[in-house]
Coordinates of C-alpha atoms in Angstrom, one line a residue:
Chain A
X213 CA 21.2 24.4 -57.4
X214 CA 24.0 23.0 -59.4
X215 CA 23.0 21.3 -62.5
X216 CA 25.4 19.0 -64.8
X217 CA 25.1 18.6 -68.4
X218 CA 27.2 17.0 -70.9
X219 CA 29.0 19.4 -73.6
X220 CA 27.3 17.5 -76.5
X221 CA 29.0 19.2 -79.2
X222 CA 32.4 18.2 -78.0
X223 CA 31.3 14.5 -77.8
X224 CA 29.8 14.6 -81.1
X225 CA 32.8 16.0 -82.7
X226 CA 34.2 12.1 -83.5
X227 CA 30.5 11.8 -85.4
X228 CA 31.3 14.8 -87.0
X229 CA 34.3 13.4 -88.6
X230 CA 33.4 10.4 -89.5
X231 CA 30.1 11.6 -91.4
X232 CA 32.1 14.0 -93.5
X233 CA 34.3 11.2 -94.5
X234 CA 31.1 9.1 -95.0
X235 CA 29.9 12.1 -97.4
X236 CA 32.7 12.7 -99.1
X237 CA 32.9 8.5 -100.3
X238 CA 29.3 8.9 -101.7
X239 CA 29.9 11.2 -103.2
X240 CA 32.7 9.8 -104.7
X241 CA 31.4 6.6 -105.3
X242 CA 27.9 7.9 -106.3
X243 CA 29.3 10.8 -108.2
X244 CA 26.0 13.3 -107.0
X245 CA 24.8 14.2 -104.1
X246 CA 26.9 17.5 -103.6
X247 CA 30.6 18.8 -104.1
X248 CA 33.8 19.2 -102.2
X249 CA 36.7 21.0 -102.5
X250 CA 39.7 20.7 -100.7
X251 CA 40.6 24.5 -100.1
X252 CA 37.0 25.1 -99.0
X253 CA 36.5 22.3 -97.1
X254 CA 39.8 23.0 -94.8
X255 CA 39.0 26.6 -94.4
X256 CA 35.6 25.5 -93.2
X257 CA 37.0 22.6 -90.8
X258 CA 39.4 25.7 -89.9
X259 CA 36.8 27.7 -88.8
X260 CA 34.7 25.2 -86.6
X261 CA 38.0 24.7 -84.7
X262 CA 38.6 28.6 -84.7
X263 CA 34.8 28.8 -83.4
X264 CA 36.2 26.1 -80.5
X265 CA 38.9 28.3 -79.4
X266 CA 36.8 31.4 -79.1
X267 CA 33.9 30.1 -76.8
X268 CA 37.5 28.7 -75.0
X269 CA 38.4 32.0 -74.4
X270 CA 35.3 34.5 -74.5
X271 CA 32.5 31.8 -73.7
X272 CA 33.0 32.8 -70.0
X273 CA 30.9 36.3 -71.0
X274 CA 27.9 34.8 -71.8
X275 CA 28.2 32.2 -68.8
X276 CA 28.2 34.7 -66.5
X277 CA 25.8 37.2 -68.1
X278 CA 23.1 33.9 -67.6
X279 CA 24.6 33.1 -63.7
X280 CA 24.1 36.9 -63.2
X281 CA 21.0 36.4 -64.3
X282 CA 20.3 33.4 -62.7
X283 CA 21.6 34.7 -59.3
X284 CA 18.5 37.7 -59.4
X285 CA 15.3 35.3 -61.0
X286 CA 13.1 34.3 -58.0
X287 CA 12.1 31.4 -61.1
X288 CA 13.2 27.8 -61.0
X289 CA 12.0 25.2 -63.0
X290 CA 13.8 22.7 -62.3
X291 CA 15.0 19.6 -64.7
X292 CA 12.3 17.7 -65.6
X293 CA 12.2 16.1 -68.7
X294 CA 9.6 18.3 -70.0
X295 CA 10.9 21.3 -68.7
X296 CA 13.9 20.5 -70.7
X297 CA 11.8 19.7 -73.5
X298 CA 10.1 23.2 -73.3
X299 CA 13.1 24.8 -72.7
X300 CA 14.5 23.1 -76.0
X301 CA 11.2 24.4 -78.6
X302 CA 11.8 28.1 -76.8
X303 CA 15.6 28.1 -77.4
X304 CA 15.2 26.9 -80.8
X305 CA 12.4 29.8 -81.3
X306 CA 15.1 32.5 -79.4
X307 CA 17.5 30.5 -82.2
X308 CA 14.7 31.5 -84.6
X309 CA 14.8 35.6 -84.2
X310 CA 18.5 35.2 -83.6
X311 CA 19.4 33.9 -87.0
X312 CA 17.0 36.5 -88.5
X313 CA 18.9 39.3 -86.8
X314 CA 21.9 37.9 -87.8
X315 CA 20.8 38.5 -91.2
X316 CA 19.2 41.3 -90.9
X317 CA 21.2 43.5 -89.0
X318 CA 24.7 44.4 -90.7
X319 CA 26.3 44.6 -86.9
X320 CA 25.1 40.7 -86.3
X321 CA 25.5 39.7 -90.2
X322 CA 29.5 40.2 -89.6
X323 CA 29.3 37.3 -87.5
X324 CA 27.4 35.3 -89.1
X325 CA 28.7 35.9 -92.8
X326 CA 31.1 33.6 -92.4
X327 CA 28.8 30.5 -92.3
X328 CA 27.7 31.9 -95.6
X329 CA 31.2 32.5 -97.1
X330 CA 31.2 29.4 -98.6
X331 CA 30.4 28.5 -102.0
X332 CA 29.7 24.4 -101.4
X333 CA 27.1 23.5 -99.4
X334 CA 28.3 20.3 -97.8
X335 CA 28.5 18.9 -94.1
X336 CA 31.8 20.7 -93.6
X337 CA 30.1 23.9 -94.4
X338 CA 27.7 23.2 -91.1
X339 CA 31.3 23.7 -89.2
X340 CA 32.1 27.1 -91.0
X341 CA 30.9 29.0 -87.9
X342 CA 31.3 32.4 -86.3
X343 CA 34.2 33.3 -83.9
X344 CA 32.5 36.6 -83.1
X345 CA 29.3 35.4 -81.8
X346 CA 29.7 37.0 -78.1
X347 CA 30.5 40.9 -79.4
X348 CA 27.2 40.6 -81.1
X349 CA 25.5 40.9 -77.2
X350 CA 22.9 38.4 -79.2
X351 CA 22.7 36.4 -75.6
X352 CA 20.7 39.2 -74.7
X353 CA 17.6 37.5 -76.3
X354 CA 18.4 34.0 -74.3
X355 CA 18.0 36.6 -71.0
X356 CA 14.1 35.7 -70.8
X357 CA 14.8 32.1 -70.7
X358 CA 16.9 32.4 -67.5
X359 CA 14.3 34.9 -66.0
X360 CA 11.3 32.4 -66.4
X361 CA 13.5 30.2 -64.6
X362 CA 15.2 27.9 -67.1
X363 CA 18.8 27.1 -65.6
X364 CA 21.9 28.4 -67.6
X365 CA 23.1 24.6 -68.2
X366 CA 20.4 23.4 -69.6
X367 CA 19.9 26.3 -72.0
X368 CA 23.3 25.5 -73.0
X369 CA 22.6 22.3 -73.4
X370 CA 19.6 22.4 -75.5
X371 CA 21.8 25.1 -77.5
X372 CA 24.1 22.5 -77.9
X373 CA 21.8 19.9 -79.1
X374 CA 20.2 22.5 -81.2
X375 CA 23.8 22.8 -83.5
X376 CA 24.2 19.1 -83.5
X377 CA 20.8 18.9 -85.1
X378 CA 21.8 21.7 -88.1
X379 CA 24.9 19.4 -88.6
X380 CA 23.5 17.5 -90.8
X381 CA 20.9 19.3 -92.3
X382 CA 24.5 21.2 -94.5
X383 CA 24.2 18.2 -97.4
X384 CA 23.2 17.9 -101.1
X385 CA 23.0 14.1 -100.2
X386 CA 19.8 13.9 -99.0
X387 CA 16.5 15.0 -100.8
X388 CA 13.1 15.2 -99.4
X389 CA 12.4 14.1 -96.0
X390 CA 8.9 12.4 -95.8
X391 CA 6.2 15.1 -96.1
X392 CA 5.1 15.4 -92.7
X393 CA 8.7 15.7 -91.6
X394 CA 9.4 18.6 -94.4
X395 CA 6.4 20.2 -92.9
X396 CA 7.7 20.5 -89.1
X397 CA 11.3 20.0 -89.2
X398 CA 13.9 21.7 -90.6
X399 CA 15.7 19.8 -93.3
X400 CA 18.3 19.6 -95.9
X401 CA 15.9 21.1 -98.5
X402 CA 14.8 23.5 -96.7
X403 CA 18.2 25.1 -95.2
X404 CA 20.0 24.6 -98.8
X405 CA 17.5 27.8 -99.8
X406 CA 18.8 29.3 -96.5
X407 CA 22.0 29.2 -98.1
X408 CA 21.4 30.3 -101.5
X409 CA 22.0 33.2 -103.2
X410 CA 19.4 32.9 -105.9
X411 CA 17.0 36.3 -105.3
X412 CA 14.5 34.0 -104.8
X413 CA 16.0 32.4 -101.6
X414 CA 17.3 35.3 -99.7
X415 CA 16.4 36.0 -96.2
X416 CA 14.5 32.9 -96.5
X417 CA 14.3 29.9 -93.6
X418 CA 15.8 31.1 -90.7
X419 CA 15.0 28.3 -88.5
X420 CA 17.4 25.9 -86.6
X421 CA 15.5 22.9 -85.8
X422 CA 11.7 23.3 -85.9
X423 CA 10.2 24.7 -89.4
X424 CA 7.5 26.1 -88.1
X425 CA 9.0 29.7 -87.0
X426 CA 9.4 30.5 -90.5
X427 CA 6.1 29.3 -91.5
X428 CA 4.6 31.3 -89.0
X429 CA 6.4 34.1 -89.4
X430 CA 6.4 34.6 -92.8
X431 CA 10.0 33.7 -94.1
X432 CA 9.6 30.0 -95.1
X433 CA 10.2 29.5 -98.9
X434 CA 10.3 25.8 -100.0
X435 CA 13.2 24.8 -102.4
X436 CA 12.3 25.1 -106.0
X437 CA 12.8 21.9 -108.4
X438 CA 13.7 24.3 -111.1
X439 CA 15.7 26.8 -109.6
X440 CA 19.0 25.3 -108.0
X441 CA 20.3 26.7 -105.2
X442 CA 23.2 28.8 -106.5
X443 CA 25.2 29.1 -102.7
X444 CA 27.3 31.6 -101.3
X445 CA 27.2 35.2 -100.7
X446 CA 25.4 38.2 -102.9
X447 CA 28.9 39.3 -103.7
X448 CA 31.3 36.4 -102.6
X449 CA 34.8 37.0 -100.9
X450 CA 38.1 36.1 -102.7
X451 CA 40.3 34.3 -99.9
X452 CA 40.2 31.2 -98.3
X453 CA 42.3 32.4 -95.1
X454 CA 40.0 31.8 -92.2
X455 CA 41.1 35.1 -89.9
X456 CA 40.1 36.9 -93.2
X457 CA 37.3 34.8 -93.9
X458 CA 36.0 35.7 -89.9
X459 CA 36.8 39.3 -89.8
X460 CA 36.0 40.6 -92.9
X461 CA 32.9 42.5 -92.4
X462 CA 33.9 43.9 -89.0
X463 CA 36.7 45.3 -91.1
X464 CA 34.2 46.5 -93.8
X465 CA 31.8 48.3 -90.7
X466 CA 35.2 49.7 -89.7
X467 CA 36.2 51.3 -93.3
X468 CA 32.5 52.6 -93.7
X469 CA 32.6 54.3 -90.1
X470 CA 35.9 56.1 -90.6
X471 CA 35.1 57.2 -94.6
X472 CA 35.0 60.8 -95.1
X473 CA 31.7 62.8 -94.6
X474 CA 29.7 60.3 -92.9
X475 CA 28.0 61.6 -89.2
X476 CA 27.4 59.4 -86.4
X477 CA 23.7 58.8 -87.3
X478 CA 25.0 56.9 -90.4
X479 CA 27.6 54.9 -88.6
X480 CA 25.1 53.9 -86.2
X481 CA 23.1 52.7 -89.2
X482 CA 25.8 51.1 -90.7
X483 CA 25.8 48.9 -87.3
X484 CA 22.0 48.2 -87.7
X485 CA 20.7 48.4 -90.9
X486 CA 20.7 45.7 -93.2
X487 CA 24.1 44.3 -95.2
X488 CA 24.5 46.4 -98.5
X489 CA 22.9 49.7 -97.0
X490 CA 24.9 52.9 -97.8
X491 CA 24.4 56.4 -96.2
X492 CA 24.3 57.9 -99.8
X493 CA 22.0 55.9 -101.2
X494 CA 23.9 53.7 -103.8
X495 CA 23.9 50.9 -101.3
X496 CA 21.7 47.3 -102.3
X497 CA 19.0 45.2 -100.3
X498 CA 17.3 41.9 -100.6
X499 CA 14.5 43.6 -101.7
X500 CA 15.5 45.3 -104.9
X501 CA 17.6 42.1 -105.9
X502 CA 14.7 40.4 -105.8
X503 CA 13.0 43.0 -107.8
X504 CA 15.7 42.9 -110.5
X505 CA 15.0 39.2 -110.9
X506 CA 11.5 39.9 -111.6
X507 CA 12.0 42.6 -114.0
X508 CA 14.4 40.1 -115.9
X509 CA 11.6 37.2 -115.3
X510 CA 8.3 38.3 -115.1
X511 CA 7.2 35.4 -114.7
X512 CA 8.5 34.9 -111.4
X513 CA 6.4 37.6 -109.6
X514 CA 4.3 36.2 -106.9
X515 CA 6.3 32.4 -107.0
X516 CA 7.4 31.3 -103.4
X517 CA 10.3 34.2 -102.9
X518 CA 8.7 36.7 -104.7
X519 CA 5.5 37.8 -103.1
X520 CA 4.6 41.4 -102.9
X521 CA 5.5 41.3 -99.0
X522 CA 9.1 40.3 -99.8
X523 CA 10.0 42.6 -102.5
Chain B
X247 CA 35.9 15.3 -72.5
X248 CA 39.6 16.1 -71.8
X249 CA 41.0 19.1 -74.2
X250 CA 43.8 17.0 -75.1
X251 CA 41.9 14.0 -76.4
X252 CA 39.2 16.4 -78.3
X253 CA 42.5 18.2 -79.4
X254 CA 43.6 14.5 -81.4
X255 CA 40.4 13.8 -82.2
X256 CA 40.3 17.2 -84.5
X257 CA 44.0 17.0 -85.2
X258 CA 43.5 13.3 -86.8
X259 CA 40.2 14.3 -88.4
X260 CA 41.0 17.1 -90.4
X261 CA 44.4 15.3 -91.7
X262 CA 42.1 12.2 -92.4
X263 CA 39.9 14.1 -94.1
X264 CA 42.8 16.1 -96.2
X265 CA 44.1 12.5 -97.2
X266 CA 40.9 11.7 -98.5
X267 CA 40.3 14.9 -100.4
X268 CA 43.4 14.6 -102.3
X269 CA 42.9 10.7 -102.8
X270 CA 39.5 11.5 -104.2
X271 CA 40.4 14.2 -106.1
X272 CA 38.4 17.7 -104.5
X273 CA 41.4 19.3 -105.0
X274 CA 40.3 20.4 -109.1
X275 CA 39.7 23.4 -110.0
X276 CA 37.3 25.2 -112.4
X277 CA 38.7 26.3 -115.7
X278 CA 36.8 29.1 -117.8
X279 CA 36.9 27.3 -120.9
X280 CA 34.8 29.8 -123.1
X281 CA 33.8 33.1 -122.3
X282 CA 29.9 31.7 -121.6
X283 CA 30.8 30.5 -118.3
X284 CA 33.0 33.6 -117.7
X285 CA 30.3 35.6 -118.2
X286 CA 28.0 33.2 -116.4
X287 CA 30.2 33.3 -113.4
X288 CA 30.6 36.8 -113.6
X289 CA 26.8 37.8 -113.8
X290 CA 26.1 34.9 -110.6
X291 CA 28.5 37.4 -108.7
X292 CA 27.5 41.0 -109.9
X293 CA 23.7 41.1 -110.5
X294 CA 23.4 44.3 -111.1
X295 CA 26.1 45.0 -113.1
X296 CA 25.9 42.2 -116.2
X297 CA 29.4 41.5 -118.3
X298 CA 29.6 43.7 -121.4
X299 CA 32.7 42.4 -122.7
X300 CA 34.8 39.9 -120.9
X301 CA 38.2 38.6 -122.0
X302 CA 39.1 35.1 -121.1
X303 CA 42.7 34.2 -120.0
X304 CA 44.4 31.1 -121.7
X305 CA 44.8 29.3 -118.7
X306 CA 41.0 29.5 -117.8
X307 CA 41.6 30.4 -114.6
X308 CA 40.9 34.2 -114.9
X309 CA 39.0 37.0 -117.0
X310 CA 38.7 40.7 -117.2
X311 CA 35.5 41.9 -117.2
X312 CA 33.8 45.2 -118.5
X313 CA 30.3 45.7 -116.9
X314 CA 28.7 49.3 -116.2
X315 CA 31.0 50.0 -113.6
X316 CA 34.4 49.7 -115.4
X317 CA 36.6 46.5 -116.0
X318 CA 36.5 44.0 -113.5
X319 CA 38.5 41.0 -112.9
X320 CA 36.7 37.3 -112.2
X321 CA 39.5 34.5 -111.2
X322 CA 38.9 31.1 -110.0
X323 CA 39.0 30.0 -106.5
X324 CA 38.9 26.4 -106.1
X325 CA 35.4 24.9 -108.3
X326 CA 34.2 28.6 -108.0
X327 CA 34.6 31.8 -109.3
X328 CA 34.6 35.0 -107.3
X329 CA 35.3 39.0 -108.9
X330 CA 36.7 42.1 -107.7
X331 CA 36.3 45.6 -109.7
X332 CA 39.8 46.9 -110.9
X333 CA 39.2 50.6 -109.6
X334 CA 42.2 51.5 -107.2
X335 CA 43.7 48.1 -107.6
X336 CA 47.4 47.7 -107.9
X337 CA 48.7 45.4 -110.5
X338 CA 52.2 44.2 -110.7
X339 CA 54.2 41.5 -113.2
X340 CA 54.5 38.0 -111.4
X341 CA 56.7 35.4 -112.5
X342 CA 52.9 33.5 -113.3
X343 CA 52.1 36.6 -115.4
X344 CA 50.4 39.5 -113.1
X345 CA 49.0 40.0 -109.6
X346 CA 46.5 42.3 -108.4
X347 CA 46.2 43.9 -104.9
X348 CA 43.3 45.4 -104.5
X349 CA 43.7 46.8 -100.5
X350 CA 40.6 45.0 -99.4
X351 CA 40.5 42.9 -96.6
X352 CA 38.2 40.2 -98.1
X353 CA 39.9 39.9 -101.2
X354 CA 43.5 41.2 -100.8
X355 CA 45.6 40.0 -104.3
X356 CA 44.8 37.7 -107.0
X357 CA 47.9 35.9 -108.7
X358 CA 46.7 35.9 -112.4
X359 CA 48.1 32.8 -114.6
X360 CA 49.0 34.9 -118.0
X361 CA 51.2 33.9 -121.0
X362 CA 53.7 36.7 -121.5
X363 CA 51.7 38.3 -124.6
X364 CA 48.6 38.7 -122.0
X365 CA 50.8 39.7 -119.1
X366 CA 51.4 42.7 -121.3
X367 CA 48.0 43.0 -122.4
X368 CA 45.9 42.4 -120.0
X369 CA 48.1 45.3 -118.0
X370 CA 48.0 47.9 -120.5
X371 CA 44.4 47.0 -120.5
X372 CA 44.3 47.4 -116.5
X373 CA 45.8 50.5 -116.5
X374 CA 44.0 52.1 -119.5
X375 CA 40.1 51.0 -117.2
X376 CA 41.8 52.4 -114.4
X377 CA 42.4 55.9 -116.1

């Protein structure tokens, strides 16, 4: 069966536009509501369009990965509306453990460190996105979709309706969503702690569209009234040239591999481990960042970010 | 849609959105006027290394910084502030004062705004942490 659905990100691309120009005049005229700066912002816009390119020319991988796939499942599902429905709560929870990994596991994190290269946190940031995504073999985890019988096209359409739904979530403009909304969805509160480098936030909210992975998996942390999210990277990067900006750490996994005295067991755990490990020990972790914080501010130990579990 | 019409779609948008930055104004930059935010800045990007001493540059848009693992160097980029340690970096006079290279692929040089005094100061200084 050949199935036909619309690539939603490109049509949404004029939207796109015209709500960052929307953003940036409030905050403008408002004078809150976020920042922008024109180096940043361009390097972000830069590397949406670089991201473009890429699944141009290397999309075809995962496509036929899924029609390979596809080709072998005795499964079909069909289209129904509710089978598209389904198929759009199990992508987003596939979404879900993907974005963990990607932060988790160094090998994945160089893809997705560029999303968190910025220091702003603005609708343009939701652009900043990976060019690497396919060497990170992460469509492996959308295989059981296409096994249980869900048909390539509409995964990738519910992928791409999944993206257009973190668009706007990237703002400062907006606060709190209603409370039953804040408790399901994910929102601009809760994805600016995704984003934040604070001790507190890290490794925190991992979920695209639906809150409820990280609530049920143990990585939601709600946004803090008095802690402001501080964004960017643990240690950010000094350039705003986008090839630099979305190679950097597969460069950095490269140096560590070839440095003197290190034996394949480490470079294999330089691939997986978490960013900041080192093979002699010096390296750093979420964990003891967040246990420095609480050595400096005892009075942070147990808040949201700082249970015993995270640290 | 056709690649050519999303290709002027993008085109347009980001110059429209370029215009607008400059028209509004996003294109200022942070200054480091007192060594508070320096050091502020500087502790934000190297938590476990705090700044022990940190030298402000008159033009506020850089500072060397000593923290427990040598002298380090903080500089502006755009509203925000990013650092580099100075170990194994190259530093060179620039007709702005001095540039760094510091052979890293996500931070390659830094162009340092110095006044001719500093250049000279800030190098000896450089060279002497490096040693």
């Amino acid at each position: 069966m050949t199935l036909n659905f619309p690539n939603v990100t490109d049509l949404a691309t004029p939207f796109f536009v015209l709500a960052i120009a929307l953003e940036m005049a409030w905050i403008f005229y408002e004078k809150r509501g976020g920042r922008y700066e024109a180096q940043d912002a361009m390097t972000s816009l830069f590397m949406g369009v670089g991201s473009v390119v890429s699944g141009l020319l290397v999309g075809f991988i995962a496509y036929w990965f899924f029609m390979a796939l596809w080709a072998i499942t005795p499964l079909d599902l069909g289209h129904a509306w509710w089978v598209i429905a389904i198929c759009f709560v199990l992508d987003d929870l596939r979404y879900y453990w993907v974005h963990r990994f990607g932060h988790r596991i160094r090998w994945v994190w160089a893809s997705h460190v560029n999303h968190h290269s910025s220091q702003h946190y603005n609708l343009t940031t939701a652009l900043r996105q990976t060019w690497t995504g396919t060497f990170t073999l992460m469509m492996i985890v959308r295989a059981p979709l296409v096994l249980m019988g869900f048909h390539p096209a509409m995964i990738f359409f519910v992928g791409g309706l999944n993206l257009i739904y973190q668009f706007w979530i990237h703002t400062e403009a907006i606060d709190k969503c209603p409370r039953w909304f804040e408790a399901v969805m994910n929102t601009p509160s809760h994805h600016r702690v995704h984003h934040g480098r604070n001790a507190r936030y890290l490794d925190a909210n991992y979920a695209g569209v639906f809150i409820i992975w990280d609530r049920m998996f143990g990585t939601f942390v709600p946004e803090q009234r008095d802690e402001p999210v501080d964004y960017g990277l643990v240690h950010n990067i000094g350039t705003f040239n986008p090839l630099r900006v979305a190679f950097h750490e597969w460069v950095a996994i490269f140096k560590d591999w070839t440095q003197p005295g290190v034996t394949w067991y480490d470079r294999w755990n330089y691939a997986i481990k978490p960013p900041g490990w080192r093979h002699d020990g010096k390296g750093g972790s979420t964990e003891m960042l967040k246990r420095i914080d609480v050595k400096r501010n005892p009075e942070k130990a147990g808040t949201p970010g700082f249970e015993e579990s995270r640290m | 849609m056709p690649l050519e019409v999303m290709a002027s779609i993008v085109v347009v948008g980001l110059l429209a959105v370029y215009v607008m930055m400059r028209v509004m104004k996003f294109d200022q930059t942070l200054v480091l006027t007192d060594e508070a935010i320096a050091r502020a800045e500087w502790g934000a990007d190297n938590v476990t290394a705090p700044a022990q001493e940190v030298i402000v540059a008159q033009s506020g848009q850089a500072a060397l910084v000593r923290s427990r693992r040598g002298w380090g160097v903080l500089w502006v980029m755009g509203l925000d502030a990013t650092s580099h340690d100075l170990a194994g970096a190259d530093v060179q006079a620039h007709p702005k004062g001095l540039i760094l290279k510091f052979h890293d692929f996500a931070a390659p040089c830094v162009v340092l705004h110095l006044t001719p005094d500093e250049a000279t100061a800030w190098r000896a200084q450089i060279e002497e942490g490096q040693q």
